[in-house]
Short mmCIF file of C-alpha atoms in Angstrom, two decimals:
data_model
loop_
_atom_site.label_atom_id
_atom_site.label_comp_id
_atom_site.label_asym_id
_atom_site.label_seq_id
_atom_site.Cartn_x
_atom_site.Cartn_y
_atom_site.Cartn_z
CA UNK P 1 -3.35 223.76 153.27
CA UNK P 2 -5.10 224.96 150.17
CA UNK P 3 -1.86 225.62 148.33
CA UNK P 4 -0.58 222.08 149.07
CA UNK P 5 -3.66 220.45 147.57
CA UNK P 6 -3.46 222.57 144.45
CA UNK P 7 0.15 221.65 143.93
CA UNK P 8 -0.66 217.96 144.28
CA UNK P 9 -3.38 218.23 141.68
CA UNK P 10 -1.09 220.00 139.32
CA UNK P 11 1.53 217.29 139.67
CA UNK P 12 -1.08 214.56 139.05
CA UNK P 13 -2.46 216.28 135.95
CA UNK P 14 0.98 216.77 134.48
CA UNK P 15 1.78 213.09 135.05
CA UNK P 16 -1.40 211.96 133.25
CA UNK P 17 -0.73 214.22 130.28
CA UNK P 18 2.81 212.94 130.03
CA UNK P 19 1.53 209.34 130.02
CA UNK P 20 -0.97 210.04 127.25
CA UNK P 21 1.67 211.71 125.10
CA UNK P 22 4.06 208.80 125.62
CA UNK P 23 1.39 206.23 124.72
CA UNK P 24 0.45 208.13 121.59
CA UNK P 25 4.06 208.36 120.51
CA UNK P 26 4.56 204.62 121.11
CA UNK P 27 1.48 203.67 119.01
CA UNK P 28 1.85 206.31 116.36
CA UNK P 29 2.30 203.74 113.57
CA UNK P 30 -0.91 201.93 114.46
CA UNK P 31 -2.83 205.16 114.60
CA UNK P 32 -1.47 206.28 111.29
CA UNK P 33 -2.46 202.93 109.72
CA UNK P 34 -5.96 203.14 111.18
CA UNK P 35 -6.46 206.63 109.96
CA UNK P 36 -5.14 205.68 106.52
CA UNK P 37 -7.46 202.69 106.20
CA UNK P 38 -10.41 204.76 107.24
CA UNK P 39 -9.64 207.33 104.64
CA UNK P 40 -8.89 204.82 101.91
CA UNK P 41 -11.84 202.49 102.52
CA UNK P 42 -14.27 204.30 100.22
CA UNK P 43 -11.72 204.39 97.42
CA UNK P 44 -11.01 200.65 97.78
CA UNK P 45 -14.68 199.75 97.67
CA UNK P 46 -15.24 201.81 94.61
CA UNK P 47 -12.13 200.29 93.04
CA UNK P 48 -13.32 196.73 93.69
CA UNK P 49 -16.77 197.51 92.43
CA UNK P 50 -15.35 198.55 89.13
CA UNK P 51 -13.11 195.48 88.70
CA UNK P 52 -14.47 192.30 86.85
CA UNK P 53 -13.63 188.81 88.16
CA UNK P 54 -13.19 186.22 85.35
CA UNK P 55 -15.32 183.06 85.74
CA UNK P 56 -16.27 180.04 83.61
CA UNK P 57 -20.01 179.57 83.10
CA UNK P 58 -21.89 176.54 81.84
CA UNK P 59 -25.61 175.90 81.34
CA UNK P 60 -27.44 173.33 83.44
CA UNK P 61 -28.09 170.28 81.30
CA UNK P 62 -30.35 167.28 81.86
CA UNK P 63 -29.26 163.66 81.58
CA UNK P 64 -31.20 160.39 81.65
CA UNK P 65 -29.89 157.46 83.68
CA UNK P 66 -31.44 154.88 81.32
CA UNK P 67 -29.28 151.83 80.75
CA UNK P 68 -29.08 148.85 78.44
CA UNK P 69 -28.82 145.51 80.23
CA UNK P 70 -27.72 142.28 78.52
CA UNK P 71 -28.37 138.89 80.09
CA UNK P 72 -28.05 135.30 78.91
CA UNK P 73 -30.74 132.65 79.24
CA UNK P 74 -31.86 129.32 77.82
CA UNK P 75 -34.92 129.02 75.61
CA UNK P 76 -37.70 126.50 76.01
CA UNK P 77 -40.95 125.83 74.22
CA UNK P 78 -44.24 127.35 75.31
CA UNK P 79 -45.42 123.81 76.05
CA UNK P 80 -43.24 120.74 76.03
CA UNK P 81 -43.92 117.12 76.99
CA UNK P 82 -42.31 113.73 76.70
CA UNK P 83 -44.84 111.41 75.05
CA UNK P 84 -45.72 108.22 76.92
CA UNK P 85 -48.41 105.61 76.41
CA UNK P 86 -51.30 105.16 78.84
CA UNK P 87 -50.97 101.38 78.51
CA UNK P 88 -48.37 98.71 77.86
CA UNK P 89 -48.26 96.83 74.59
CA UNK P 90 -46.68 96.26 71.19
CA UNK P 91 -46.43 99.21 68.80
CA UNK P 92 -48.66 98.59 65.80
CA UNK P 93 -48.27 101.91 63.94
CA UNK P 94 -46.44 105.18 64.46
CA UNK P 95 -47.00 108.55 62.75
CA UNK P 96 -44.29 110.44 64.63
CA UNK P 97 -41.57 112.01 62.47
CA UNK P 98 -38.96 114.64 63.34
CA UNK P 99 -40.39 118.14 62.85
CA UNK P 100 -43.83 116.93 61.82
CA UNK P 101 -46.73 119.15 62.85
CA UNK P 102 -49.84 117.72 64.48
CA UNK P 103 -53.11 119.14 65.70
CA UNK P 104 -54.72 118.35 69.01
CA UNK P 105 -56.10 114.76 69.18
CA UNK P 106 -54.28 113.60 66.04
CA UNK P 107 -53.18 109.96 66.30
CA UNK P 108 -49.45 109.67 66.96
CA UNK P 109 -49.09 105.97 67.79
CA UNK P 110 -51.26 102.87 68.19
CA UNK P 111 -50.69 99.68 70.14
CA UNK P 112 -52.02 96.23 69.35
CA UNK P 113 -55.64 96.29 70.57
CA UNK P 114 -56.95 92.82 69.70
CA UNK P 115 -57.72 91.85 73.29
CA UNK P 116 -59.29 95.22 74.07
CA UNK P 117 -61.64 95.04 71.09
CA UNK P 118 -62.78 91.58 72.21
CA UNK P 119 -63.34 92.92 75.73
CA UNK P 120 -65.55 95.68 74.34
CA UNK P 121 -67.63 93.18 72.35
CA UNK P 122 -68.08 90.92 75.37
CA UNK P 123 -69.08 93.86 77.58
CA UNK P 124 -71.55 95.04 74.95
CA UNK P 125 -73.12 91.58 74.76
CA UNK P 126 -73.47 91.43 78.56
CA UNK P 127 -75.10 94.83 78.60
CA UNK P 128 -77.57 93.84 75.90
CA UNK P 129 -78.47 90.69 77.81
CA UNK P 130 -78.82 92.60 81.07
CA UNK P 131 -81.18 95.10 79.47
CA UNK P 132 -83.38 92.32 78.01
CA UNK P 133 -83.64 90.53 81.33
CA UNK P 134 -84.51 93.75 83.12
CA UNK P 135 -87.20 94.64 80.58
CA UNK P 136 -88.71 91.16 80.92
CA UNK P 137 -88.70 91.56 84.68
CA UNK P 138 -90.57 94.85 84.42
CA UNK P 139 -93.20 93.16 82.25
CA UNK P 140 -93.64 90.34 84.77
CA UNK P 141 -93.79 92.85 87.60
CA UNK P 142 -96.87 94.45 86.05
CA UNK P 143 -98.64 91.08 86.12
CA UNK P 144 -97.47 90.32 89.66
CA UNK P 145 -95.25 87.39 88.67
CA UNK P 146 -91.92 88.99 89.79
CA UNK P 147 -91.00 90.34 93.21
CA UNK P 148 -89.82 93.92 93.58
CA UNK P 149 -86.51 92.74 95.06
CA UNK P 150 -85.86 90.59 92.01
CA UNK P 151 -86.55 93.53 89.70
CA UNK P 152 -84.06 95.66 91.60
CA UNK P 153 -81.42 92.94 91.20
CA UNK P 154 -81.99 92.90 87.45
CA UNK P 155 -81.69 96.70 87.31
CA UNK P 156 -78.36 96.55 89.19
CA UNK P 157 -77.01 93.83 86.89
CA UNK P 158 -77.82 95.93 83.82
CA UNK P 159 -76.08 98.97 85.34
CA UNK P 160 -72.96 96.92 86.15
CA UNK P 161 -72.87 95.66 82.56
CA UNK P 162 -73.03 99.26 81.33
CA UNK P 163 -70.11 100.29 83.52
CA UNK P 164 -68.06 97.30 82.36
CA UNK P 165 -68.64 98.36 78.76
CA UNK P 166 -67.39 101.89 79.53
CA UNK P 167 -64.27 100.48 81.18
CA UNK P 168 -63.59 98.23 78.17
CA UNK P 169 -63.95 101.17 75.79
CA UNK P 170 -61.58 103.26 77.93
CA UNK P 171 -58.99 100.48 77.82
CA UNK P 172 -59.37 100.37 74.04
CA UNK P 173 -58.85 104.14 73.80
CA UNK P 174 -55.67 103.83 75.86
CA UNK P 175 -54.16 101.80 73.01
CA UNK P 176 -54.04 105.01 70.95
CA UNK P 177 -51.61 107.84 71.70
CA UNK P 178 -52.99 111.21 70.60
CA UNK P 179 -51.47 114.69 70.33
CA UNK P 180 -52.11 116.58 73.59
CA UNK P 181 -52.08 119.98 71.81
CA UNK P 182 -51.05 121.59 68.53
CA UNK P 183 -47.34 121.00 68.25
CA UNK P 184 -44.33 119.43 66.59
CA UNK P 185 -42.91 116.00 67.31
CA UNK P 186 -39.28 115.13 67.76
CA UNK P 187 -37.38 111.97 66.88
CA UNK P 188 -39.26 108.79 67.81
CA UNK P 189 -37.43 106.57 70.28
CA UNK P 190 -39.41 103.43 69.36
CA UNK P 191 -40.25 101.53 66.19
CA UNK P 192 -43.18 99.45 64.98
CA UNK P 193 -43.15 96.11 66.79
CA UNK P 194 -41.39 97.46 69.87
CA UNK P 195 -42.84 96.81 73.30
CA UNK P 196 -43.59 99.91 75.36
CA UNK P 197 -45.03 100.51 78.79
CA UNK P 198 -46.21 103.55 80.71
CA UNK P 199 -42.61 104.54 81.57
CA UNK P 200 -41.25 104.44 78.01
CA UNK P 201 -40.34 107.85 76.52
CA UNK P 202 -41.68 107.64 72.98
CA UNK P 203 -40.72 111.10 71.65
CA UNK P 204 -40.55 114.76 72.58
CA UNK P 205 -43.45 116.99 71.63
CA UNK P 206 -43.34 120.80 71.68
CA UNK P 207 -45.48 123.82 71.03
CA UNK P 208 -42.83 126.15 69.59
CA UNK P 209 -45.17 128.96 68.58
CA UNK P 210 -43.57 130.98 71.39
CA UNK P 211 -40.10 130.53 72.86
CA UNK P 212 -39.69 131.31 76.55
CA UNK P 213 -36.32 132.51 77.83
CA UNK P 214 -35.69 132.64 81.56
CA UNK P 215 -32.81 134.44 83.24
CA UNK P 216 -31.73 135.83 86.61
CA UNK P 217 -32.13 139.59 87.14
CA UNK P 218 -30.11 141.37 89.88
CA UNK P 219 -32.31 142.85 92.57
CA UNK P 220 -30.93 146.35 91.93
CA UNK P 221 -32.83 146.44 88.60
CA UNK P 222 -36.02 144.75 89.78
CA UNK P 223 -37.95 147.98 90.44
CA UNK P 224 -37.24 149.20 86.89
CA UNK P 225 -38.40 146.11 84.99
CA UNK P 226 -42.08 145.63 84.22
CA UNK P 227 -44.20 143.01 82.45
CA UNK P 228 -44.84 143.73 78.75
CA UNK P 229 -41.51 145.58 78.52
CA UNK P 230 -40.01 145.15 75.03
CA UNK P 231 -36.75 143.24 74.64
CA UNK P 232 -34.43 142.25 71.80
CA UNK P 233 -32.98 138.75 71.58
CA UNK P 234 -30.16 137.14 69.62
CA UNK P 235 -29.07 133.52 69.45
CA UNK P 236 -26.09 131.70 68.04
CA UNK P 237 -28.45 129.18 66.44
CA UNK P 238 -29.69 131.93 64.08
CA UNK P 239 -26.68 134.24 63.64
CA UNK P 240 -27.20 137.79 62.45
CA UNK P 241 -30.90 137.86 63.28
CA UNK P 242 -32.68 139.94 65.91
CA UNK P 243 -35.94 138.84 67.53
CA UNK P 244 -38.42 141.01 69.38
CA UNK P 245 -40.08 139.84 72.56
CA UNK P 246 -41.68 141.00 75.78
CA UNK P 247 -41.24 140.38 79.49
CA UNK P 248 -44.04 137.92 80.27
CA UNK P 249 -43.43 137.02 83.93
CA UNK P 250 -41.45 138.20 86.96
CA UNK P 251 -41.01 135.88 89.92
CA UNK P 252 -42.66 136.84 93.21
CA UNK P 253 -39.54 136.46 95.32
CA UNK P 254 -35.79 137.17 95.36
CA UNK P 255 -33.32 134.33 95.84
CA UNK P 256 -31.45 135.13 99.06
CA UNK P 257 -28.22 133.38 98.07
CA UNK P 258 -27.77 135.24 94.77
CA UNK P 259 -29.90 138.36 95.34
CA UNK P 260 -31.54 137.79 91.97
CA UNK P 261 -35.05 137.04 90.77
CA UNK P 262 -36.27 134.98 87.83
CA UNK P 263 -37.60 136.83 84.81
CA UNK P 264 -39.25 135.18 81.79
CA UNK P 265 -39.32 136.62 78.28
CA UNK P 266 -41.70 135.51 75.50
CA UNK P 267 -40.43 135.57 71.91
CA UNK P 268 -42.94 134.87 69.09
CA UNK P 269 -41.73 132.15 66.72
CA UNK P 270 -44.15 132.21 63.75
CA UNK P 271 -41.54 130.94 61.27
CA UNK P 272 -40.39 128.16 63.62
CA UNK P 273 -36.80 129.35 63.25
CA UNK P 274 -36.03 129.19 66.98
CA UNK P 275 -35.45 126.01 68.93
CA UNK P 276 -35.90 125.12 72.59
CA UNK P 277 -32.64 124.65 74.45
CA UNK P 278 -30.78 127.33 72.48
CA UNK P 279 -28.79 130.03 74.27
CA UNK P 280 -30.24 133.52 73.98
CA UNK P 281 -28.77 136.94 74.73
CA UNK P 282 -31.53 139.24 75.91
CA UNK P 283 -31.13 143.02 75.72
CA UNK P 284 -33.36 145.12 77.95
CA UNK P 285 -33.46 148.89 77.48
CA UNK P 286 -34.35 149.97 81.00
CA UNK P 287 -35.84 153.48 81.13
CA UNK P 288 -34.54 155.98 83.68
CA UNK P 289 -35.30 159.37 85.16
CA UNK P 290 -34.01 162.80 84.19
CA UNK P 291 -31.48 164.52 86.43
CA UNK P 292 -29.79 167.93 86.31
CA UNK P 293 -26.14 167.77 85.19
CA UNK P 294 -23.52 170.45 85.98
CA UNK P 295 -19.69 170.54 85.68
CA UNK P 296 -17.94 168.86 88.58
CA UNK P 297 -15.86 172.01 89.31
CA UNK P 298 -19.02 173.95 90.10
CA UNK P 299 -19.83 171.70 93.04
CA UNK P 300 -18.78 172.73 96.56
CA UNK P 301 -18.96 170.46 99.58
CA UNK P 302 -19.65 172.21 102.88
CA UNK P 303 -20.99 170.85 106.15
CA UNK P 304 -21.87 167.53 104.61
CA UNK P 305 -23.88 169.02 101.74
CA UNK P 306 -23.24 169.83 98.10
CA UNK P 307 -23.71 173.32 96.72
CA UNK P 308 -23.63 174.68 93.19
CA UNK P 309 -22.24 178.10 92.30
CA UNK P 310 -24.69 180.12 90.30
#
């Protein structure tokens, strides 16, 4: 029994050894390759470490995203009115001439005031009479010859006469058209002898010391424009000339239909060379921020993010 078991073990051991030898012979190429790589790995690493890889290098530069924006707008005077009379009547005199300068309260036009002067004289006479009667009533009151109620009536009559005189003087003043502010008159639309009323446009009148230019600014630039920002303006009415100005007002809202907002520029006009109504081209130099700038080839896009080789 012992000899049979030993023989069986011997047969099993021989079979296992034969299988191992066969497997090794079948995979001899793979083993040889593995052994070769293991032995060559240190040499390859040292070889790669001593080899230079050519690259293109570039310094990181900085760029500014400032831009120059040009817009077109229409100029208007700092103050501008259409002159009209406070009363109706016949023109008696007119001082208005195209381009003539006036100071505030200068007389521009007068209407016939004959009736108004008479009304002032009549009101003055009534006031004088009312004051005399009232004074006489006060004297009689001290002697007991006039009732208190009568004295109060006389006082009221004198006050009414005073108010009527003021109204007559105001009507007389309305016959004179005066300059509302320092400015320049335009062409008169009426002549001496013409009849005018409160709806008649007599002439234009402007304060051209500053020209205002209004334009529409896209909302994308709104956060970068500030009041007092310097601008440069040109106009076809004065070719070849450049005018300096500043941003004087920015509207408080954005127009939904156009996605723009109104911006107003003030341009000093000391020589009176600019005219309201002219077309102006406004140049705004909008400042920007500094950003790093690298060659496009150095950028790599991975997992939704940009990377730079360094």
